[in-house]
Short mmCIF file of C-alpha atoms in Angstrom, two decimals:
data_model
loop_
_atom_site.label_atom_id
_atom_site.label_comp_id
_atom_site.label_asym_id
_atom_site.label_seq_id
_atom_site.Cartn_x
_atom_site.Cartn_y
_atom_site.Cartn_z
CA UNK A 1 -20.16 40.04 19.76
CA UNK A 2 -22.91 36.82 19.00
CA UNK A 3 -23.62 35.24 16.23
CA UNK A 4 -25.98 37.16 14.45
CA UNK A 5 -23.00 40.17 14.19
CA UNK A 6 -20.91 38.42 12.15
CA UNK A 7 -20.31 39.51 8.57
CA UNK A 8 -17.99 38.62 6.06
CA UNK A 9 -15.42 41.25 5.41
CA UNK A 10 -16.03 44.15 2.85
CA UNK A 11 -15.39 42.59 -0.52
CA UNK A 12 -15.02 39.19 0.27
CA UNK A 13 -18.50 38.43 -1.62
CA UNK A 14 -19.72 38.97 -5.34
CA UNK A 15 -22.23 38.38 -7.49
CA UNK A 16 -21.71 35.78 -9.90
CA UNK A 17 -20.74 36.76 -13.10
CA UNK A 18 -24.08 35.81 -15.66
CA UNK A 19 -22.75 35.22 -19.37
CA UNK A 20 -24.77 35.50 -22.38
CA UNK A 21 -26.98 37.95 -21.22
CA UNK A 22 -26.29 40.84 -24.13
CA UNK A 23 -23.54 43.07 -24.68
CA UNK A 24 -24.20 45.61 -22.13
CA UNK A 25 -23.93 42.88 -19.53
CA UNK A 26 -19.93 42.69 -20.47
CA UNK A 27 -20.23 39.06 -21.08
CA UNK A 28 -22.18 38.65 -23.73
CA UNK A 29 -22.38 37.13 -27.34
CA UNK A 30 -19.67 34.59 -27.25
CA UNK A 31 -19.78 34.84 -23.13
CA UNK A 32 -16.05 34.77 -22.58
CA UNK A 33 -15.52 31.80 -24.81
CA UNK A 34 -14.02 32.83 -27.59
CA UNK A 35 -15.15 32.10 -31.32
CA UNK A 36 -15.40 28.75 -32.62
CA UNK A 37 -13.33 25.73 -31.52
CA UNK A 38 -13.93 22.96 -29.34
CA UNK A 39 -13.63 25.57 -26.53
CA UNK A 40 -16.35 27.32 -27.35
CA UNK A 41 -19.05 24.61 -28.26
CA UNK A 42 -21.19 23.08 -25.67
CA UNK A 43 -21.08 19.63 -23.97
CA UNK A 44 -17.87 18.02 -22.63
CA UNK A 45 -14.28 19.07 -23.61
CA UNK A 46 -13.09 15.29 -24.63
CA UNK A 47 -12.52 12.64 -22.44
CA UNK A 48 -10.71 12.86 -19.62
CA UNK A 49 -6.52 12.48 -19.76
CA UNK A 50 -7.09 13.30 -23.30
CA UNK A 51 -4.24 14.55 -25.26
CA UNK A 52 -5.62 15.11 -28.46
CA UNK A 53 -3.90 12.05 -30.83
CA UNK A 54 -0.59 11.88 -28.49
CA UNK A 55 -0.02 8.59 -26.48
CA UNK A 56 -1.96 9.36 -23.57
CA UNK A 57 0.56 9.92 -20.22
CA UNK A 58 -1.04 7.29 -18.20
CA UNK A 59 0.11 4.45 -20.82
CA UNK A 60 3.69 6.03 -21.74
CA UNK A 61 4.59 4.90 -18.19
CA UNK A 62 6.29 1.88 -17.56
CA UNK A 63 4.63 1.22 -13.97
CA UNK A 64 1.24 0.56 -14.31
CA UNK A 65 1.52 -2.62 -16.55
CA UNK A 66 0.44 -6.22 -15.13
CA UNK A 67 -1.28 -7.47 -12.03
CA UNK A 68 -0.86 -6.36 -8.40
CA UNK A 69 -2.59 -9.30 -6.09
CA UNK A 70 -4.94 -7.43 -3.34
CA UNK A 71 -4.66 -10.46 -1.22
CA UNK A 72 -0.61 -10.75 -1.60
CA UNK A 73 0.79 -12.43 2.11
CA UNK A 74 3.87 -11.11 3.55
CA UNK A 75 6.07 -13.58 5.26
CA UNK A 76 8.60 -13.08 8.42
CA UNK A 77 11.53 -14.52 7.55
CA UNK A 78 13.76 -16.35 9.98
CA UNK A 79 16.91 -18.23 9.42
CA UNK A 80 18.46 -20.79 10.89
CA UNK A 81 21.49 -18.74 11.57
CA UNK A 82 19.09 -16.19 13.76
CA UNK A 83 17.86 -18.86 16.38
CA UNK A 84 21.42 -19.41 17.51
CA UNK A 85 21.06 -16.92 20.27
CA UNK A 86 18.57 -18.69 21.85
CA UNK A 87 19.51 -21.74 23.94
CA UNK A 88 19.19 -25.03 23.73
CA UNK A 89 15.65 -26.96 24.59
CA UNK A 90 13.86 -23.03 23.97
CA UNK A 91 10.61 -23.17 22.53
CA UNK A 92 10.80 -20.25 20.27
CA UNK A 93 7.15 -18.90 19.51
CA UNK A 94 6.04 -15.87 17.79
CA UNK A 95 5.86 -14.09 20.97
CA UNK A 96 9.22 -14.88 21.68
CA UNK A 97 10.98 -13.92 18.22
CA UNK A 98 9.17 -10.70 18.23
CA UNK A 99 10.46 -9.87 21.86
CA UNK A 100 13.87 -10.86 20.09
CA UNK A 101 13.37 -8.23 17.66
CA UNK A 102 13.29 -10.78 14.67
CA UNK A 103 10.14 -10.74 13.48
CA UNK A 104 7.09 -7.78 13.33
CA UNK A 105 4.15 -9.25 14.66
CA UNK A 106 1.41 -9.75 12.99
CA UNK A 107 2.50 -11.23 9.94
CA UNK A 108 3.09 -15.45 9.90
CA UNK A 109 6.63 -16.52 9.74
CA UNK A 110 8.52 -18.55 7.43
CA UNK A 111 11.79 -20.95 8.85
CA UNK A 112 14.67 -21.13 5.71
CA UNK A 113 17.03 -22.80 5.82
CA UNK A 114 19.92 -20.27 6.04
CA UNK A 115 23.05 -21.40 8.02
CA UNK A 116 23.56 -24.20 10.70
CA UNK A 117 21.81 -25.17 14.14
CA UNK A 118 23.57 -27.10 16.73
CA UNK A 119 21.09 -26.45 19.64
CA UNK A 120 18.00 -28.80 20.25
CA UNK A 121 15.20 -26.25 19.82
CA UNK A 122 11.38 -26.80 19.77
CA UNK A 123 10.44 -23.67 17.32
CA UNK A 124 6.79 -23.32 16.43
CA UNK A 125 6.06 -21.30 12.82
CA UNK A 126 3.25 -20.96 10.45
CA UNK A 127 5.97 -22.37 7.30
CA UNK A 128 8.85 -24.29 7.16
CA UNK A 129 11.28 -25.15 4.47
CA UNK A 130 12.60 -28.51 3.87
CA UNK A 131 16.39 -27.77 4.53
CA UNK A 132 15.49 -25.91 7.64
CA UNK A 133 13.23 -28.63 8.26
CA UNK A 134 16.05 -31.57 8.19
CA UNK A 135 18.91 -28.96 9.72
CA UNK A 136 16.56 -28.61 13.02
CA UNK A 137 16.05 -32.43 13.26
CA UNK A 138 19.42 -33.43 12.96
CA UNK A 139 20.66 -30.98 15.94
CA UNK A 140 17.48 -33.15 17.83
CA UNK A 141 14.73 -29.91 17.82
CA UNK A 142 11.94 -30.19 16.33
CA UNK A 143 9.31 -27.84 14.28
CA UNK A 144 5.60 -27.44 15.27
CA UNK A 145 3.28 -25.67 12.38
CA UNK A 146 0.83 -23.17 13.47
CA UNK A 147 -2.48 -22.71 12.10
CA UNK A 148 -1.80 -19.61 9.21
#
């Protein structure tokens, strides 16, 4: 079998129906249409979602009111409470949270201020809060900002 044998099975190909072509043609007059009504006149059918006078679907729902920001960031968040596994005089950097299983990389991380640090650590972070900021000082680390 090539190419040029294939054929498309018995059936599976008709003519296109031709409307308005006289009543002997089975399709004629009102081709298929019906009579009068918007159905049956030419040009478009209304606009589309439509409902004829009811509140239109699309606005009835709650969910697509206000403003969605495209350029929205999404933050890692890390807590003070997390970096307590690590010990002291670590320098805790992206890499190393995300081998830690804290973080998913590829988004910039945020330091809160969630719980208490006793251990001198030198983390480095793209944001830091101001009570995480003063906790990590007082145990003697310090926090480096990266570039976001």
């Amino acid at each position: 079998m090539n190419l040029h044998d294939l054929k498309p099975r018995p059936g599976a190909k008709r003519a296109r129906t031709r409307v308005g072509r006289g009543i002997a043609a089975g399709k004629g007059k009102t081709a298929g249409r019906g009579t009068k009504g918007q159905g049956a006149r030419a040009g478009s059918g209304g606009k589309l979602y439509r409902q004829g006078g009811n509140l239109p679907f699309y606005r009835s729902l709650p969910v697509k009111r206000g403003f969605t920001n495209i350029r929205r960031r999404q933050w890692n968040e890390v807590n003070l409470d997390q970096l307590a596994l690590f010990p002291a005089g670590t320098e805790v950097t992206p890499d190393v949270l995300a081998q830690a299983k804290l973080i998913d990389p590829g988004k910039p991380i945020v330091l809160l201020g969630r719980g208490q640090t006793q251990s001198a650590l030198i983390v480095k972070v793209h944001r830091v809060s101001r009570s995480a900021r003063a906790k990590l000082e007082k145990a003697g680390g310090r926090v480096e900002i990266l570039p976001a």
